[in-house]
């Protein structure tokens, strides 16, 4: 008879303001301990549990950071545990300017939409829920 291993589940972290980074990080660390995830697989395991803007942010990190769990978690913590993060995104949204020399109107629209999702994530969630 084969040994059974405990099933451990963790909701993916997407970076929305309604989510709490510290809760996710604590549960993630507990999960890799309980599931006995080896050091060589921990960063891949982290990436699997990220989605949306959190995954996009993770993918922009330097390769050396993405290969070190503590550095990866610190970078994500610094980014998503910032209590002023929404205000930062609002300021960046307000500061966007169209430059016809470097971008098309379509590219600028995509940039505005992307920044608006960061600045108003709850509005995006409400729109999805209403659909």
mmCIF file with all atom_site columns, N, CA, C and O in Angstrom, residues 97-121:
data_model
loop_
_atom_site.group_PDB
_atom_site.id
_atom_site.type_symbol
_atom_site.label_atom_id
_atom_site.label_alt_id
_atom_site.label_comp_id
_atom_site.label_asym_id
_atom_site.label_entity_id
_atom_site.label_seq_id
_atom_site.pdbx_PDB_ins_code
_atom_site.Cartn_x
_atom_site.Cartn_y
_atom_site.Cartn_z
_atom_site.occupancy
_atom_site.B_iso_or_equiv
_atom_site.pdbx_formal_charge
_atom_site.auth_seq_id
_atom_site.auth_comp_id
_atom_site.auth_asym_id
_atom_site.auth_atom_id
_atom_site.pdbx_PDB_model_num
ATOM 1   N N  . UNK A 1 97  ? 1.580   60.438 -19.855 1.00 0.00 ? 97  UNK A N  1
ATOM 2   C CA . UNK A 1 97  ? 1.461   61.407 -20.952 1.00 0.00 ? 97  UNK A CA 1
ATOM 3   C C  . UNK A 1 97  ? 1.684   60.661 -22.267 1.00 0.00 ? 97  UNK A C  1
ATOM 4   O O  . UNK A 1 97  ? 2.555   59.799 -22.376 1.00 0.00 ? 97  UNK A O  1
ATOM 5   N N  . UNK A 1 98  ? 0.889   61.025 -23.251 1.00 0.00 ? 98  UNK A N  1
ATOM 6   C CA . UNK A 1 98  ? 1.028   60.433 -24.574 1.00 0.00 ? 98  UNK A CA 1
ATOM 7   C C  . UNK A 1 98  ? 2.158   61.123 -25.325 1.00 0.00 ? 98  UNK A C  1
ATOM 8   O O  . UNK A 1 98  ? 2.214   62.337 -25.415 1.00 0.00 ? 98  UNK A O  1
ATOM 9   N N  . UNK A 1 99  ? 3.075   60.322 -25.859 1.00 0.00 ? 99  UNK A N  1
ATOM 10  C CA . UNK A 1 99  ? 4.183   60.842 -26.652 1.00 0.00 ? 99  UNK A CA 1
ATOM 11  C C  . UNK A 1 99  ? 4.116   60.186 -28.036 1.00 0.00 ? 99  UNK A C  1
ATOM 12  O O  . UNK A 1 99  ? 4.516   59.029 -28.203 1.00 0.00 ? 99  UNK A O  1
ATOM 13  N N  . UNK A 1 100 ? 3.603   60.921 -29.034 1.00 0.00 ? 100 UNK A N  1
ATOM 14  C CA . UNK A 1 100 ? 3.448   60.322 -30.365 1.00 0.00 ? 100 UNK A CA 1
ATOM 15  C C  . UNK A 1 100 ? 4.770   59.932 -31.023 1.00 0.00 ? 100 UNK A C  1
ATOM 16  O O  . UNK A 1 100 ? 4.784   59.173 -31.978 1.00 0.00 ? 100 UNK A O  1
ATOM 17  N N  . UNK A 1 101 ? 5.870   60.428 -30.489 1.00 0.00 ? 101 UNK A N  1
ATOM 18  C CA . UNK A 1 101 ? 7.177   60.092 -31.062 1.00 0.00 ? 101 UNK A CA 1
ATOM 19  C C  . UNK A 1 101 ? 7.630   58.683 -30.653 1.00 0.00 ? 101 UNK A C  1
ATOM 20  O O  . UNK A 1 101 ? 8.413   58.061 -31.361 1.00 0.00 ? 101 UNK A O  1
ATOM 21  N N  . UNK A 1 102 ? 7.167   58.212 -29.500 1.00 0.00 ? 102 UNK A N  1
ATOM 22  C CA . UNK A 1 102 ? 7.661   56.932 -28.982 1.00 0.00 ? 102 UNK A CA 1
ATOM 23  C C  . UNK A 1 102 ? 6.600   55.847 -28.875 1.00 0.00 ? 102 UNK A C  1
ATOM 24  O O  . UNK A 1 102 ? 6.927   54.696 -28.593 1.00 0.00 ? 102 UNK A O  1
ATOM 25  N N  . UNK A 1 103 ? 5.301   56.202 -29.083 1.00 0.00 ? 103 UNK A N  1
ATOM 26  C CA . UNK A 1 103 ? 4.272   55.187 -28.935 1.00 0.00 ? 103 UNK A CA 1
ATOM 27  C C  . UNK A 1 103 ? 3.061   55.513 -29.801 1.00 0.00 ? 103 UNK A C  1
ATOM 28  O O  . UNK A 1 103 ? 2.816   56.669 -30.149 1.00 0.00 ? 103 UNK A O  1
ATOM 29  N N  . UNK A 1 104 ? 2.336   54.451 -30.127 1.00 0.00 ? 104 UNK A N  1
ATOM 30  C CA . UNK A 1 104 ? 1.092   54.626 -30.879 1.00 0.00 ? 104 UNK A CA 1
ATOM 31  C C  . UNK A 1 104 ? -0.037  54.896 -29.886 1.00 0.00 ? 104 UNK A C  1
ATOM 32  O O  . UNK A 1 104 ? 0.106   54.607 -28.684 1.00 0.00 ? 104 UNK A O  1
ATOM 33  N N  . UNK A 1 105 ? -1.158  55.428 -30.366 1.00 0.00 ? 105 UNK A N  1
ATOM 34  C CA . UNK A 1 105 ? -2.303  55.615 -29.463 1.00 0.00 ? 105 UNK A CA 1
ATOM 35  C C  . UNK A 1 105 ? -2.756  54.300 -28.818 1.00 0.00 ? 105 UNK A C  1
ATOM 36  O O  . UNK A 1 105 ? -3.141  54.271 -27.651 1.00 0.00 ? 105 UNK A O  1
ATOM 37  N N  . UNK A 1 106 ? -2.668  53.212 -29.565 1.00 0.00 ? 106 UNK A N  1
ATOM 38  C CA . UNK A 1 106 ? -3.061  51.909 -29.031 1.00 0.00 ? 106 UNK A CA 1
ATOM 39  C C  . UNK A 1 106 ? -2.145  51.489 -27.879 1.00 0.00 ? 106 UNK A C  1
ATOM 40  O O  . UNK A 1 106 ? -2.592  50.952 -26.867 1.00 0.00 ? 106 UNK A O  1
ATOM 41  N N  . UNK A 1 107 ? -0.834  51.713 -28.041 1.00 0.00 ? 107 UNK A N  1
ATOM 42  C CA . UNK A 1 107 ? 0.119   51.381 -26.979 1.00 0.00 ? 107 UNK A CA 1
ATOM 43  C C  . UNK A 1 107 ? -0.147  52.219 -25.736 1.00 0.00 ? 107 UNK A C  1
ATOM 44  O O  . UNK A 1 107 ? -0.073  51.722 -24.620 1.00 0.00 ? 107 UNK A O  1
ATOM 45  N N  . UNK A 1 108 ? -0.471  53.488 -25.938 1.00 0.00 ? 108 UNK A N  1
ATOM 46  C CA . UNK A 1 108 ? -0.768  54.367 -24.811 1.00 0.00 ? 108 UNK A CA 1
ATOM 47  C C  . UNK A 1 108 ? -2.045  53.911 -24.100 1.00 0.00 ? 108 UNK A C  1
ATOM 48  O O  . UNK A 1 108 ? -2.102  53.897 -22.868 1.00 0.00 ? 108 UNK A O  1
ATOM 49  N N  . UNK A 1 109 ? -3.040  53.508 -24.861 1.00 0.00 ? 109 UNK A N  1
ATOM 50  C CA . UNK A 1 109 ? -4.286  53.015 -24.276 1.00 0.00 ? 109 UNK A CA 1
ATOM 51  C C  . UNK A 1 109 ? -4.027  51.774 -23.428 1.00 0.00 ? 109 UNK A C  1
ATOM 52  O O  . UNK A 1 109 ? -4.541  51.657 -22.305 1.00 0.00 ? 109 UNK A O  1
ATOM 53  N N  . UNK A 1 110 ? -3.222  50.861 -23.920 1.00 0.00 ? 110 UNK A N  1
ATOM 54  C CA . UNK A 1 110 ? -2.881  49.656 -23.159 1.00 0.00 ? 110 UNK A CA 1
ATOM 55  C C  . UNK A 1 110 ? -2.170  50.050 -21.861 1.00 0.00 ? 110 UNK A C  1
ATOM 56  O O  . UNK A 1 110 ? -2.446  49.497 -20.790 1.00 0.00 ? 110 UNK A O  1
ATOM 57  N N  . UNK A 1 111 ? -1.267  51.022 -21.952 1.00 0.00 ? 111 UNK A N  1
ATOM 58  C CA . UNK A 1 111 ? -0.538  51.484 -20.771 1.00 0.00 ? 111 UNK A CA 1
ATOM 59  C C  . UNK A 1 111 ? -1.495  52.102 -19.744 1.00 0.00 ? 111 UNK A C  1
ATOM 60  O O  . UNK A 1 111 ? -1.395  51.840 -18.543 1.00 0.00 ? 111 UNK A O  1
ATOM 61  N N  . UNK A 1 112 ? -2.440  52.904 -20.222 1.00 0.00 ? 112 UNK A N  1
ATOM 62  C CA . UNK A 1 112 ? -3.426  53.510 -19.322 1.00 0.00 ? 112 UNK A CA 1
ATOM 63  C C  . UNK A 1 112 ? -4.273  52.425 -18.655 1.00 0.00 ? 112 UNK A C  1
ATOM 64  O O  . UNK A 1 112 ? -4.501  52.457 -17.443 1.00 0.00 ? 112 UNK A O  1
ATOM 65  N N  . UNK A 1 113 ? -4.736  51.475 -19.442 1.00 0.00 ? 113 UNK A N  1
ATOM 66  C CA . UNK A 1 113 ? -5.567  50.401 -18.892 1.00 0.00 ? 113 UNK A CA 1
ATOM 67  C C  . UNK A 1 113 ? -4.807  49.592 -17.852 1.00 0.00 ? 113 UNK A C  1
ATOM 68  O O  . UNK A 1 113 ? -5.340  49.261 -16.786 1.00 0.00 ? 113 UNK A O  1
ATOM 69  N N  . UNK A 1 114 ? -3.573  49.274 -18.139 1.00 0.00 ? 114 UNK A N  1
ATOM 70  C CA . UNK A 1 114 ? -2.748  48.507 -17.209 1.00 0.00 ? 114 UNK A CA 1
ATOM 71  C C  . UNK A 1 114 ? -2.546  49.269 -15.905 1.00 0.00 ? 114 UNK A C  1
ATOM 72  O O  . UNK A 1 114 ? -2.687  48.711 -14.806 1.00 0.00 ? 114 UNK A O  1
ATOM 73  N N  . UNK A 1 115 ? -2.228  50.552 -16.008 1.00 0.00 ? 115 UNK A N  1
ATOM 74  C CA . UNK A 1 115 ? -1.998  51.364 -14.806 1.00 0.00 ? 115 UNK A CA 1
ATOM 75  C C  . UNK A 1 115 ? -3.305  51.562 -14.032 1.00 0.00 ? 115 UNK A C  1
ATOM 76  O O  . UNK A 1 115 ? -3.306  51.571 -12.805 1.00 0.00 ? 115 UNK A O  1
ATOM 77  N N  . UNK A 1 116 ? -4.420  51.706 -14.735 1.00 0.00 ? 116 UNK A N  1
ATOM 78  C CA . UNK A 1 116 ? -5.719  51.878 -14.078 1.00 0.00 ? 116 UNK A CA 1
ATOM 79  C C  . UNK A 1 116 ? -6.086  50.625 -13.280 1.00 0.00 ? 116 UNK A C  1
ATOM 80  O O  . UNK A 1 116 ? -6.649  50.718 -12.188 1.00 0.00 ? 116 UNK A O  1
ATOM 81  N N  . UNK A 1 117 ? -5.746  49.449 -13.801 1.00 0.00 ? 117 UNK A N  1
ATOM 82  C CA . UNK A 1 117 ? -6.021  48.198 -13.072 1.00 0.00 ? 117 UNK A CA 1
ATOM 83  C C  . UNK A 1 117 ? -5.225  48.148 -11.774 1.00 0.00 ? 117 UNK A C  1
ATOM 84  O O  . UNK A 1 117 ? -5.697  47.619 -10.776 1.00 0.00 ? 117 UNK A O  1
ATOM 85  N N  . UNK A 1 118 ? -4.017  48.689 -11.798 1.00 0.00 ? 118 UNK A N  1
ATOM 86  C CA . UNK A 1 118 ? -3.209  48.725 -10.583 1.00 0.00 ? 118 UNK A CA 1
ATOM 87  C C  . UNK A 1 118 ? -3.747  49.757 -9.597  1.00 0.00 ? 118 UNK A C  1
ATOM 88  O O  . UNK A 1 118 ? -3.781  49.528 -8.391  1.00 0.00 ? 118 UNK A O  1
ATOM 89  N N  . UNK A 1 119 ? -4.182  50.910 -10.112 1.00 0.00 ? 119 UNK A N  1
ATOM 90  C CA . UNK A 1 119 ? -4.665  51.996 -9.260  1.00 0.00 ? 119 UNK A CA 1
ATOM 91  C C  . UNK A 1 119 ? -6.058  51.719 -8.704  1.00 0.00 ? 119 UNK A C  1
ATOM 92  O O  . UNK A 1 119 ? -6.388  52.164 -7.604  1.00 0.00 ? 119 UNK A O  1
ATOM 93  N N  . UNK A 1 120 ? -6.876  50.994 -9.460  1.00 0.00 ? 120 UNK A N  1
ATOM 94  C CA . UNK A 1 120 ? -8.268  50.733 -9.056  1.00 0.00 ? 120 UNK A CA 1
ATOM 95  C C  . UNK A 1 120 ? -8.588  49.236 -9.155  1.00 0.00 ? 120 UNK A C  1
ATOM 96  O O  . UNK A 1 120 ? -9.516  48.837 -9.852  1.00 0.00 ? 120 UNK A O  1
ATOM 97  N N  . UNK A 1 121 ? -7.854  48.379 -8.461  1.00 0.00 ? 121 UNK A N  1
ATOM 98  C CA . UNK A 1 121 ? -8.091  46.936 -8.596  1.00 0.00 ? 121 UNK A CA 1
ATOM 99  C C  . UNK A 1 121 ? -9.475  46.500 -8.115  1.00 0.00 ? 121 UNK A C  1
ATOM 100 O O  . UNK A 1 121 ? -10.051 45.568 -8.645  1.00 0.00 ? 121 UNK A O  1
#
